[in-house]
Amino acid sequence: MASIVILTGAGISAESGLGTFRDKDGLWTKYELKKVATPEGFARNPRLVHEFYNARRKNAVEASPNAAHEALARLEREMPGETLIITQNVDDLHERAGSKAVWHMHGQLAGALCAACDHRWTAPLVMSHTDPCPSCGAPSTRPDIVWFGEMPYHMEDIWVALSEAALFVSIGTSGTVYPAATFAQDAAQAGAETLEMNLEPSDVSRDFDMARFGPASELVPQWVD
Ligand code: BJW
């Protein structure tokens, strides 16, 4: 298992032009979280939810990885098998920077999921809830995204990775969303050293042994190189 476990959040993609959620101009100041990021919101107004994710998919396709994504990919190449990225992000900028060991705990914009039979497939750029599922044919297509109240992906493997890490690093996340918000505590309890890199102190800064504050595109290359 990887000795360095890295949790990333929206802050690492901010300098690639993708919005964060809770900053001053964040997505949750423009959209109502309950309407676009809950199963109840999707049941009530699937069209609105698809509009939200279609726009974000377009932005993500047009964005490029920044120096922080690239530095993490470099770290993996220099320490093969020793690094794991657990990302809350639904973009694919880590993969496009060259990272291979990446787990998307909140799903991916590139994925479609059938709400009727759980079949998954690659999402087209523009999706609609009336698109038929390629497996069962039901017109119940949703983005393959983990919404509030749903179980994040890879959780069993994540608990094992956290328990075996020597170093846990958090980059660009506000520490307001569970279960990711307790990962630093979980890793520390299992014996890992913990490092936070964020634009500013987060809700969970006190859980870390070490902290560096500033833009990820500067902090992460400094740390890696
Ligand atoms: C920079 C920067 C730069 C800016 N450089 N830094 C009450 C108590 C406890 C828990 C709950 C509760 N009520 C409900 C819950 C559970 C709920 C939850 O956490 N709610 C909270 C709001 C309280 N969680 C869930 O429902 C989760 N499921 C769950 O818990 O299942 C049960 C379970 C039980 C036991 C074990 C395991 C599970 C599911 C959560 C799903 C989250 N979904 C979202 C949206 C979908 C994805 C998408 O559309 O993209 O995921 S919400 C949104 O927040 C998104 C993100 O991944 C997530 C985290 O946000 P993130 O990445 O931290 O972004 P921001 O904007 O908050 O922060 C950015 C940071 O970057 C800031 O600090 C900036 O300063 C910094 N920054 N620019 C460096 N250039």
PDB file of C-alpha atoms and ligand atoms in Angstrom:
ATOM      1  CA  MET A   1       0.000   0.000   0.000  1.00  0.00           C
ATOM      2  CA  ALA A   2       1.120   3.577  -0.641  1.00  0.00           C
ATOM      3  CA  SER A   3       3.167   5.276   2.078  1.00  0.00           C
ATOM      4  CA  ILE A   4       2.025   8.769   1.026  1.00  0.00           C
ATOM      5  CA  VAL A   5      -1.743   9.251   0.853  1.00  0.00           C
ATOM      6  CA  ILE A   6      -2.844  12.567  -0.650  1.00  0.00           C
ATOM      7  CA  LEU A   7      -6.388  13.945  -0.337  1.00  0.00           C
ATOM      8  CA  THR A   8      -7.258  16.635  -2.869  1.00  0.00           C
ATOM      9  CA  GLY A   9     -10.213  19.006  -3.084  1.00  0.00           C
ATOM     10  CA  ALA A  10     -11.550  21.770  -5.301  1.00  0.00           C
ATOM     11  CA  GLY A  11      -8.702  24.139  -4.308  1.00  0.00           C
ATOM     12  CA  ILE A  12      -6.158  22.142  -6.354  1.00  0.00           C
ATOM     13  CA  SER A  13      -8.191  22.736  -9.534  1.00  0.00           C
ATOM     14  CA  ALA A  14      -9.031  26.380  -8.759  1.00  0.00           C
ATOM     15  CA  GLU A  15      -6.013  27.704 -10.656  1.00  0.00           C
ATOM     16  CA  SER A  16      -7.070  25.601 -13.667  1.00  0.00           C
ATOM     17  CA  GLY A  17     -10.197  27.771 -13.767  1.00  0.00           C
ATOM     18  CA  LEU A  18     -12.625  25.316 -12.149  1.00  0.00           C
ATOM     19  CA  GLY A  19     -14.710  26.854  -9.371  1.00  0.00           C
ATOM     20  CA  THR A  20     -14.505  25.777  -5.749  1.00  0.00           C
ATOM     21  CA  PHE A  21     -17.704  25.288  -3.737  1.00  0.00           C
ATOM     22  CA  ARG A  22     -17.450  27.412  -0.622  1.00  0.00           C
ATOM     23  CA  ASP A  23     -15.126  30.301  -1.533  1.00  0.00           C
ATOM     24  CA  LYS A  24     -16.455  33.841  -2.057  1.00  0.00           C
ATOM     25  CA  ASP A  25     -17.540  33.168  -5.674  1.00  0.00           C
ATOM     26  CA  GLY A  26     -17.938  29.417  -5.132  1.00  0.00           C
ATOM     27  CA  LEU A  27     -20.523  27.181  -6.816  1.00  0.00           C
ATOM     28  CA  TRP A  28     -22.696  27.063  -3.692  1.00  0.00           C
ATOM     29  CA  THR A  29     -23.143  30.860  -3.862  1.00  0.00           C
ATOM     30  CA  LYS A  30     -24.674  30.454  -7.352  1.00  0.00           C
ATOM     31  CA  TYR A  31     -26.541  27.157  -7.058  1.00  0.00           C
ATOM     32  CA  GLU A  32     -28.611  25.724  -4.247  1.00  0.00           C
ATOM     33  CA  LEU A  33     -26.776  22.655  -2.993  1.00  0.00           C
ATOM     34  CA  LYS A  34     -30.005  20.794  -2.148  1.00  0.00           C
ATOM     35  CA  LYS A  35     -31.360  21.320  -5.673  1.00  0.00           C
ATOM     36  CA  VAL A  36     -28.307  20.108  -7.615  1.00  0.00           C
ATOM     37  CA  ALA A  37     -26.299  17.787  -5.322  1.00  0.00           C
ATOM     38  CA  THR A  38     -28.829  15.527  -3.597  1.00  0.00           C
ATOM     39  CA  PRO A  39     -30.851  12.528  -4.839  1.00  0.00           C
ATOM     40  CA  GLU A  40     -34.001  14.413  -3.756  1.00  0.00           C
ATOM     41  CA  GLY A  41     -33.037  17.396  -5.936  1.00  0.00           C
ATOM     42  CA  PHE A  42     -32.498  15.059  -8.900  1.00  0.00           C
ATOM     43  CA  ALA A  43     -35.874  13.382  -8.345  1.00  0.00           C
ATOM     44  CA  ARG A  44     -37.585  16.795  -8.234  1.00  0.00           C
ATOM     45  CA  ASN A  45     -35.838  18.474 -11.168  1.00  0.00           C
ATOM     46  CA  PRO A  46     -33.496  16.205 -13.178  1.00  0.00           C
ATOM     47  CA  ARG A  47     -33.266  18.759 -15.978  1.00  0.00           C
ATOM     48  CA  LEU A  48     -31.734  21.388 -13.649  1.00  0.00           C
ATOM     49  CA  VAL A  49     -29.259  18.862 -12.245  1.00  0.00           C
ATOM     50  CA  HIS A  50     -28.133  17.821 -15.730  1.00  0.00           C
ATOM     51  CA  GLU A  51     -27.778  21.495 -16.755  1.00  0.00           C
ATOM     52  CA  PHE A  52     -25.482  22.037 -13.731  1.00  0.00           C
ATOM     53  CA  TYR A  53     -23.299  19.002 -14.502  1.00  0.00           C
ATOM     54  CA  ASN A  54     -23.324  19.507 -18.301  1.00  0.00           C
ATOM     55  CA  ALA A  55     -21.904  23.011 -17.756  1.00  0.00           C
ATOM     56  CA  ARG A  56     -19.286  21.720 -15.314  1.00  0.00           C
ATOM     57  CA  ARG A  57     -18.342  18.880 -17.707  1.00  0.00           C
ATOM     58  CA  LYS A  58     -17.791  21.447 -20.483  1.00  0.00           C
ATOM     59  CA  ASN A  59     -15.617  23.602 -18.177  1.00  0.00           C
ATOM     60  CA  ALA A  60     -13.598  20.574 -17.073  1.00  0.00           C
ATOM     61  CA  VAL A  61     -12.964  19.425 -20.654  1.00  0.00           C
ATOM     62  CA  GLU A  62     -11.707  22.915 -21.537  1.00  0.00           C
ATOM     63  CA  ALA A  63      -9.462  23.196 -18.435  1.00  0.00           C
ATOM     64  CA  SER A  64      -5.849  22.009 -18.214  1.00  0.00           C
ATOM     65  CA  PRO A  65      -3.904  20.561 -15.275  1.00  0.00           C
ATOM     66  CA  ASN A  66      -1.857  23.155 -13.371  1.00  0.00           C
ATOM     67  CA  ALA A  67       1.564  22.999 -11.697  1.00  0.00           C
ATOM     68  CA  ALA A  68       0.093  21.321  -8.592  1.00  0.00           C
ATOM     69  CA  HIS A  69      -1.441  18.400 -10.548  1.00  0.00           C
ATOM     70  CA  GLU A  70       1.802  18.076 -12.519  1.00  0.00           C
ATOM     71  CA  ALA A  71       3.961  18.012  -9.377  1.00  0.00           C
ATOM     72  CA  LEU A  72       1.873  15.169  -7.890  1.00  0.00           C
ATOM     73  CA  ALA A  73       2.234  13.185 -11.122  1.00  0.00           C
ATOM     74  CA  ARG A  74       6.010  13.762 -10.935  1.00  0.00           C
ATOM     75  CA  LEU A  75       6.056  12.527  -7.348  1.00  0.00           C
ATOM     76  CA  GLU A  76       4.327   9.298  -8.404  1.00  0.00           C
ATOM     77  CA  ARG A  77       6.852   8.760 -11.217  1.00  0.00           C
ATOM     78  CA  GLU A  78       9.744   9.319  -8.780  1.00  0.00           C
ATOM     79  CA  MET A  79       8.263   7.021  -6.094  1.00  0.00           C
ATOM     80  CA  PRO A  80       6.407   4.301  -8.026  1.00  0.00           C
ATOM     81  CA  GLY A  81       3.773   2.518  -5.938  1.00  0.00           C
ATOM     82  CA  GLU A  82       4.362   4.797  -2.943  1.00  0.00           C
ATOM     83  CA  THR A  83       1.747   7.494  -3.604  1.00  0.00           C
ATOM     84  CA  LEU A  84      -2.045   7.398  -3.727  1.00  0.00           C
ATOM     85  CA  ILE A  85      -4.322  10.326  -4.551  1.00  0.00           C
ATOM     86  CA  ILE A  86      -7.807  10.224  -3.057  1.00  0.00           C
ATOM     87  CA  THR A  87      -9.635  13.051  -4.766  1.00  0.00           C
ATOM     88  CA  GLN A  88     -12.985  14.601  -3.916  1.00  0.00           C
ATOM     89  CA  ASN A  89     -12.858  16.253  -7.337  1.00  0.00           C
ATOM     90  CA  VAL A  90     -14.982  15.036 -10.206  1.00  0.00           C
ATOM     91  CA  ASP A  91     -12.679  16.466 -12.909  1.00  0.00           C
ATOM     92  CA  ASP A  92      -9.927  14.352 -14.504  1.00  0.00           C
ATOM     93  CA  LEU A  93      -7.038  16.807 -14.150  1.00  0.00           C
ATOM     94  CA  HIS A  94      -4.923  14.420 -12.032  1.00  0.00           C
ATOM     95  CA  GLU A  95      -5.138  11.742 -14.735  1.00  0.00           C
ATOM     96  CA  ARG A  96      -4.470  14.265 -17.501  1.00  0.00           C
ATOM     97  CA  ALA A  97      -1.346  15.423 -15.608  1.00  0.00           C
ATOM     98  CA  GLY A  98      -0.152  11.797 -15.644  1.00  0.00           C
ATOM     99  CA  SER A  99      -1.154  10.454 -12.205  1.00  0.00           C
ATOM    100  CA  LYS A 100      -2.199   6.793 -12.308  1.00  0.00           C
ATOM    101  CA  ALA A 101      -3.067   5.911  -8.700  1.00  0.00           C
ATOM    102  CA  VAL A 102      -6.161   8.099  -8.291  1.00  0.00           C
ATOM    103  CA  TRP A 103      -9.414   7.210  -6.525  1.00  0.00           C
ATOM    104  CA  HIS A 104     -12.422   9.468  -7.150  1.00  0.00           C
ATOM    105  CA  MET A 105     -14.399   9.230  -3.924  1.00  0.00           C
ATOM    106  CA  HIS A 106     -17.162  11.606  -5.146  1.00  0.00           C
ATOM    107  CA  GLY A 107     -17.477  10.142  -8.672  1.00  0.00           C
ATOM    108  CA  GLN A 108     -16.549  11.626 -12.031  1.00  0.00           C
ATOM    109  CA  LEU A 109     -18.043  14.064 -14.539  1.00  0.00           C
ATOM    110  CA  ALA A 110     -16.973  11.589 -17.244  1.00  0.00           C
ATOM    111  CA  GLY A 111     -19.333   8.940 -15.869  1.00  0.00           C
ATOM    112  CA  ALA A 112     -23.037   8.209 -16.405  1.00  0.00           C
ATOM    113  CA  LEU A 113     -25.053   6.044 -14.014  1.00  0.00           C
ATOM    114  CA  CYS A 114     -28.461   4.430 -14.499  1.00  0.00           C
ATOM    115  CA  ALA A 115     -30.671   5.292 -11.519  1.00  0.00           C
ATOM    116  CA  ALA A 116     -32.782   2.194 -12.305  1.00  0.00           C
ATOM    117  CA  CYS A 117     -30.172  -0.602 -12.613  1.00  0.00           C
ATOM    118  CA  ASP A 118     -26.843   1.002 -11.459  1.00  0.00           C
ATOM    119  CA  HIS A 119     -25.178   0.321 -14.816  1.00  0.00           C
ATOM    120  CA  ARG A 120     -22.260   2.732 -15.485  1.00  0.00           C
ATOM    121  CA  TRP A 121     -20.924   4.003 -18.804  1.00  0.00           C
ATOM    122  CA  THR A 122     -18.865   6.862 -20.254  1.00  0.00           C
ATOM    123  CA  ALA A 123     -20.856  10.081 -20.242  1.00  0.00           C
ATOM    124  CA  PRO A 124     -21.310  12.089 -23.430  1.00  0.00           C
ATOM    125  CA  LEU A 125     -20.461  15.801 -23.109  1.00  0.00           C
ATOM    126  CA  VAL A 126     -24.169  16.639 -22.820  1.00  0.00           C
ATOM    127  CA  MET A 127     -26.489  14.292 -20.897  1.00  0.00           C
ATOM    128  CA  SER A 128     -30.220  14.211 -20.226  1.00  0.00           C
ATOM    129  CA  HIS A 129     -32.221  12.124 -17.757  1.00  0.00           C
ATOM    130  CA  THR A 130     -34.258  10.799 -20.686  1.00  0.00           C
ATOM    131  CA  ASP A 131     -31.189   9.213 -22.333  1.00  0.00           C
ATOM    132  CA  PRO A 132     -31.884   5.454 -22.308  1.00  0.00           C
ATOM    133  CA  CYS A 133     -29.567   3.239 -20.231  1.00  0.00           C
ATOM    134  CA  PRO A 134     -27.451   1.112 -22.631  1.00  0.00           C
ATOM    135  CA  SER A 135     -28.039  -1.909 -20.367  1.00  0.00           C
ATOM    136  CA  CYS A 136     -31.700  -1.864 -19.224  1.00  0.00           C
ATOM    137  CA  GLY A 137     -33.114   0.837 -21.524  1.00  0.00           C
ATOM    138  CA  ALA A 138     -34.699   2.854 -18.674  1.00  0.00           C
ATOM    139  CA  PRO A 139     -34.770   6.632 -19.238  1.00  0.00           C
ATOM    140  CA  SER A 140     -33.150   7.240 -15.825  1.00  0.00           C
ATOM    141  CA  THR A 141     -29.690   8.554 -16.650  1.00  0.00           C
ATOM    142  CA  ARG A 142     -27.894  10.529 -13.947  1.00  0.00           C
ATOM    143  CA  PRO A 143     -24.318  11.782 -13.569  1.00  0.00           C
ATOM    144  CA  ASP A 144     -22.044   9.269 -11.784  1.00  0.00           C
ATOM    145  CA  ILE A 145     -21.521  11.711  -8.918  1.00  0.00           C
ATOM    146  CA  VAL A 146     -21.787  11.086  -5.154  1.00  0.00           C
ATOM    147  CA  TRP A 147     -24.397  13.453  -3.775  1.00  0.00           C
ATOM    148  CA  PHE A 148     -25.148  14.357  -0.149  1.00  0.00           C
ATOM    149  CA  GLY A 149     -26.625  11.401   1.698  1.00  0.00           C
ATOM    150  CA  GLU A 150     -24.978   8.887  -0.662  1.00  0.00           C
ATOM    151  CA  MET A 151     -22.031   6.629   0.198  1.00  0.00           C
ATOM    152  CA  PRO A 152     -18.730   7.840  -1.278  1.00  0.00           C
ATOM    153  CA  TYR A 153     -16.825   5.385  -3.479  1.00  0.00           C
ATOM    154  CA  HIS A 154     -13.810   3.213  -2.442  1.00  0.00           C
ATOM    155  CA  MET A 155     -14.500   3.681   1.294  1.00  0.00           C
ATOM    156  CA  GLU A 156     -13.300   0.250   2.436  1.00  0.00           C
ATOM    157  CA  ASP A 157     -10.043   0.645   0.520  1.00  0.00           C
ATOM    158  CA  ILE A 158      -9.699   4.240   1.749  1.00  0.00           C
ATOM    159  CA  TRP A 159      -9.870   3.211   5.426  1.00  0.00           C
ATOM    160  CA  VAL A 160      -7.127   0.615   4.769  1.00  0.00           C
ATOM    161  CA  ALA A 161      -4.947   3.151   2.901  1.00  0.00           C
ATOM    162  CA  LEU A 162      -5.316   5.704   5.717  1.00  0.00           C
ATOM    163  CA  SER A 163      -4.466   3.112   8.350  1.00  0.00           C
ATOM    164  CA  GLU A 164      -1.244   2.137   6.518  1.00  0.00           C
ATOM    165  CA  ALA A 165      -0.025   5.610   5.452  1.00  0.00           C
ATOM    166  CA  ALA A 166       3.247   7.044   6.804  1.00  0.00           C
ATOM    167  CA  LEU A 167       2.310  10.533   5.581  1.00  0.00           C
ATOM    168  CA  PHE A 168      -1.146  11.980   4.920  1.00  0.00           C
ATOM    169  CA  VAL A 169      -1.280  15.186   2.863  1.00  0.00           C
ATOM    170  CA  SER A 170      -4.398  17.286   2.283  1.00  0.00           C
ATOM    171  CA  ILE A 171      -4.426  19.807  -0.577  1.00  0.00           C
ATOM    172  CA  GLY A 172      -7.097  22.437  -1.340  1.00  0.00           C
ATOM    173  CA  THR A 173     -10.051  21.236   0.689  1.00  0.00           C
ATOM    174  CA  SER A 174     -12.112  23.108   3.265  1.00  0.00           C
ATOM    175  CA  GLY A 175     -12.617  20.069   5.523  1.00  0.00           C
ATOM    176  CA  THR A 176     -16.344  20.677   5.748  1.00  0.00           C
ATOM    177  CA  VAL A 177     -17.639  17.537   4.037  1.00  0.00           C
ATOM    178  CA  TYR A 178     -17.649  14.093   5.696  1.00  0.00           C
ATOM    179  CA  PRO A 179     -16.221  11.500   5.620  1.00  0.00           C
ATOM    180  CA  ALA A 180     -13.159  13.220   4.033  1.00  0.00           C
ATOM    181  CA  ALA A 181     -13.171  15.781   6.877  1.00  0.00           C
ATOM    182  CA  THR A 182     -11.936  13.150   9.359  1.00  0.00           C
ATOM    183  CA  PHE A 183      -9.237  11.567   7.174  1.00  0.00           C
ATOM    184  CA  ALA A 184      -6.399  13.553   8.832  1.00  0.00           C
ATOM    185  CA  GLN A 185      -7.558  12.394  12.276  1.00  0.00           C
ATOM    186  CA  ASP A 186      -8.007   8.831  11.051  1.00  0.00           C
ATOM    187  CA  ALA A 187      -4.521   8.697   9.508  1.00  0.00           C
ATOM    188  CA  ALA A 188      -2.912  10.369  12.555  1.00  0.00           C
ATOM    189  CA  GLN A 189      -4.561   7.902  14.925  1.00  0.00           C
ATOM    190  CA  ALA A 190      -3.023   5.094  12.874  1.00  0.00           C
ATOM    191  CA  GLY A 191       0.426   6.704  13.177  1.00  0.00           C
ATOM    192  CA  ALA A 192       0.793   8.877  10.051  1.00  0.00           C
ATOM    193  CA  GLU A 193       2.356  12.326   9.990  1.00  0.00           C
ATOM    194  CA  THR A 194      -0.075  14.868   8.565  1.00  0.00           C
ATOM    195  CA  LEU A 195       0.486  17.917   6.345  1.00  0.00           C
ATOM    196  CA  GLU A 196      -2.119  20.434   5.164  1.00  0.00           C
ATOM    197  CA  MET A 197      -1.613  22.640   2.098  1.00  0.00           C
ATOM    198  CA  ASN A 198      -4.410  25.136   1.517  1.00  0.00           C
ATOM    199  CA  LEU A 199      -4.918  28.747   0.509  1.00  0.00           C
ATOM    200  CA  GLU A 200      -5.834  29.553   4.099  1.00  0.00           C
ATOM    201  CA  PRO A 201      -6.449  27.677   7.371  1.00  0.00           C
ATOM    202  CA  SER A 202      -9.384  25.292   6.953  1.00  0.00           C
ATOM    203  CA  ASP A 203     -12.033  23.963   9.341  1.00  0.00           C
ATOM    204  CA  VAL A 204      -9.734  21.038  10.209  1.00  0.00           C
ATOM    205  CA  SER A 205      -6.311  22.732  10.380  1.00  0.00           C
ATOM    206  CA  ARG A 206      -5.926  21.771  14.028  1.00  0.00           C
ATOM    207  CA  ASP A 207      -5.877  18.081  13.038  1.00  0.00           C
ATOM    208  CA  PHE A 208      -2.555  18.429  11.157  1.00  0.00           C
ATOM    209  CA  ASP A 209       1.035  18.246  12.443  1.00  0.00           C
ATOM    210  CA  MET A 210       2.293  20.618   9.740  1.00  0.00           C
ATOM    211  CA  ALA A 211       0.691  23.262   7.517  1.00  0.00           C
ATOM    212  CA  ARG A 212       1.635  25.424   4.539  1.00  0.00           C
ATOM    213  CA  PHE A 213      -0.721  28.151   3.337  1.00  0.00           C
ATOM    214  CA  GLY A 214      -0.812  29.664  -0.169  1.00  0.00           C
ATOM    215  CA  PRO A 215      -1.828  28.723  -3.714  1.00  0.00           C
ATOM    216  CA  ALA A 216      -1.516  25.022  -4.540  1.00  0.00           C
ATOM    217  CA  SER A 217       0.347  25.782  -7.810  1.00  0.00           C
ATOM    218  CA  GLU A 218       3.211  27.149  -5.684  1.00  0.00           C
ATOM    219  CA  LEU A 219       3.036  25.027  -2.526  1.00  0.00           C
ATOM    220  CA  VAL A 220       2.784  21.592  -4.137  1.00  0.00           C
ATOM    221  CA  PRO A 221       5.778  21.932  -6.519  1.00  0.00           C
ATOM    222  CA  GLN A 222       7.830  23.388  -3.609  1.00  0.00           C
ATOM    223  CA  TRP A 223       6.917  20.364  -1.479  1.00  0.00           C
ATOM    224  CA  VAL A 224       7.532  17.776  -4.220  1.00  0.00           C
ATOM    225  CA  ASP A 225      10.779  19.239  -5.608  1.00  0.00           C
TER     226      ASP A 225
HETATM  227  C1  BJW B   1      -7.156  26.741  -2.523  1.00  0.00           C
HETATM  228  C2  BJW B   1      -7.014  27.464  -3.684  1.00  0.00           C
HETATM  229  C3  BJW B   1      -5.763  27.396  -4.274  1.00  0.00           C
HETATM  230  C4  BJW B   1      -8.975  27.802  -3.049  1.00  0.00           C
HETATM  231  N1  BJW B   1      -4.814  26.666  -3.722  1.00  0.00           N
HETATM  232  N2  BJW B   1      -6.181  26.020  -1.968  1.00  0.00           N
HETATM  233  C5  BJW B   1     -23.794  16.431   9.990  1.00  0.00           C
HETATM  234  C6  BJW B   1     -22.587  16.116  10.601  1.00  0.00           C
HETATM  235  C7  BJW B   1     -21.651  15.300   9.957  1.00  0.00           C
HETATM  236  C8  BJW B   1     -21.886  14.804   8.684  1.00  0.00           C
HETATM  237  C9  BJW B   1     -23.088  15.124   8.088  1.00  0.00           C
HETATM  238  C10 BJW B   1     -24.021  15.919   8.736  1.00  0.00           C
HETATM  239  N3  BJW B   1     -25.089  16.059   7.906  1.00  0.00           N
HETATM  240  C11 BJW B   1     -24.831  15.381   6.754  1.00  0.00           C
HETATM  241  C12 BJW B   1     -23.612  14.807   6.856  1.00  0.00           C
HETATM  242  C13 BJW B   1     -22.916  13.993   5.821  1.00  0.00           C
HETATM  243  C14 BJW B   1     -22.596  14.802   4.590  1.00  0.00           C
HETATM  244  C15 BJW B   1     -21.801  16.051   4.985  1.00  0.00           C
HETATM  245  O1  BJW B   1     -20.584  16.015   5.123  1.00  0.00           O
HETATM  246  N4  BJW B   1     -22.441  17.187   5.133  1.00  0.00           N
HETATM  247  C16 BJW B   1     -21.722  18.381   5.587  1.00  0.00           C
HETATM  248  C17 BJW B   1     -22.069  19.550   4.710  1.00  0.00           C
HETATM  249  C18 BJW B   1     -22.006  18.580   7.067  1.00  0.00           C
HETATM  250  N5  BJW B   1     -21.776  13.953   3.731  1.00  0.00           N
HETATM  251  C19 BJW B   1     -22.326  13.100   2.893  1.00  0.00           C
HETATM  252  O2  BJW B   1     -23.537  13.027   2.733  1.00  0.00           O
HETATM  253  C20 BJW B   1     -21.376  12.177   2.156  1.00  0.00           C
HETATM  254  N6  BJW B   1     -21.805  10.837   2.348  1.00  0.00           N
HETATM  255  C21 BJW B   1     -21.785  10.270   3.559  1.00  0.00           C
HETATM  256  O3  BJW B   1     -21.419  10.863   4.570  1.00  0.00           O
HETATM  257  O4  BJW B   1     -22.195   8.953   3.551  1.00  0.00           O
HETATM  258  C22 BJW B   1     -22.311   8.296   4.821  1.00  0.00           C
HETATM  259  C23 BJW B   1     -21.027   7.714   5.330  1.00  0.00           C
HETATM  260  C24 BJW B   1     -20.999   7.232   6.612  1.00  0.00           C
HETATM  261  C25 BJW B   1     -19.825   6.694   7.135  1.00  0.00           C
HETATM  262  C26 BJW B   1     -18.694   6.614   6.353  1.00  0.00           C
HETATM  263  C27 BJW B   1     -18.729   7.068   5.076  1.00  0.00           C
HETATM  264  C28 BJW B   1     -19.899   7.627   4.581  1.00  0.00           C
HETATM  265  C29 BJW B   1     -21.389  12.472   0.665  1.00  0.00           C
HETATM  266  C30 BJW B   1     -20.763  13.785   0.365  1.00  0.00           C
HETATM  267  C31 BJW B   1     -20.912  14.139  -1.105  1.00  0.00           C
HETATM  268  C32 BJW B   1     -20.273  15.479  -1.416  1.00  0.00           C
HETATM  269  N7  BJW B   1     -20.666  15.879  -2.674  1.00  0.00           N
HETATM  270  C33 BJW B   1     -20.131  17.136  -3.211  1.00  0.00           C
HETATM  271  C34 BJW B   1     -20.878  17.444  -4.547  1.00  0.00           C
HETATM  272  C35 BJW B   1     -20.777  16.336  -5.526  1.00  0.00           C
HETATM  273  C36 BJW B   1     -19.516  16.413  -6.331  1.00  0.00           C
HETATM  274  C37 BJW B   1     -19.520  17.585  -7.297  1.00  0.00           C
HETATM  275  O5  BJW B   1     -20.577  18.012  -7.766  1.00  0.00           O
HETATM  276  O6  BJW B   1     -18.409  18.069  -7.606  1.00  0.00           O
HETATM  277  O7  BJW B   1     -18.721  17.041  -3.388  1.00  0.00           O
HETATM  278  S1  BJW B   1     -20.323  18.548  -2.150  1.00  0.00           S
HETATM  279  C38 BJW B   1     -18.822  19.321  -2.579  1.00  0.00           C
HETATM  280  O8  BJW B   1     -18.021  19.430  -1.382  1.00  0.00           O
HETATM  281  C39 BJW B   1     -18.102  18.349  -3.528  1.00  0.00           C
HETATM  282  C40 BJW B   1     -16.716  18.373  -2.966  1.00  0.00           C
HETATM  283  O9  BJW B   1     -16.006  17.214  -3.354  1.00  0.00           O
HETATM  284  C41 BJW B   1     -16.925  18.514  -1.488  1.00  0.00           C
HETATM  285  C42 BJW B   1     -15.740  19.051  -0.729  1.00  0.00           C
HETATM  286  O10 BJW B   1     -15.469  20.373  -1.107  1.00  0.00           O
HETATM  287  P1  BJW B   1     -13.969  20.868  -1.204  1.00  0.00           P
HETATM  288  O11 BJW B   1     -13.261  20.139  -2.274  1.00  0.00           O
HETATM  289  O12 BJW B   1     -13.358  20.864   0.119  1.00  0.00           O
HETATM  290  O13 BJW B   1     -14.177  22.367  -1.755  1.00  0.00           O
HETATM  291  P2  BJW B   1     -14.471  23.715  -0.920  1.00  0.00           P
HETATM  292  O14 BJW B   1     -14.952  24.726  -1.877  1.00  0.00           O
HETATM  293  O15 BJW B   1     -15.289  23.464   0.265  1.00  0.00           O
HETATM  294  O16 BJW B   1     -13.010  24.135  -0.381  1.00  0.00           O
HETATM  295  C43 BJW B   1     -11.979  24.539  -1.253  1.00  0.00           C
HETATM  296  C44 BJW B   1     -10.759  24.869  -0.412  1.00  0.00           C
HETATM  297  O17 BJW B   1      -9.694  25.159  -1.303  1.00  0.00           O
HETATM  298  C45 BJW B   1     -10.956  26.099   0.494  1.00  0.00           C
HETATM  299  O18 BJW B   1     -10.494  25.813   1.807  1.00  0.00           O
HETATM  300  C46 BJW B   1     -10.077  27.175  -0.162  1.00  0.00           C
HETATM  301  O19 BJW B   1      -9.449  28.052   0.783  1.00  0.00           O
HETATM  302  C47 BJW B   1      -9.046  26.329  -0.863  1.00  0.00           C
HETATM  303  N8  BJW B   1      -8.500  26.954  -2.061  1.00  0.00           N
HETATM  304  N9  BJW B   1      -8.246  28.119  -3.925  1.00  0.00           N
HETATM  305  C48 BJW B   1      -5.093  25.997  -2.529  1.00  0.00           C
HETATM  306  N10 BJW B   1      -5.539  28.106  -5.395  1.00  0.00           N
END
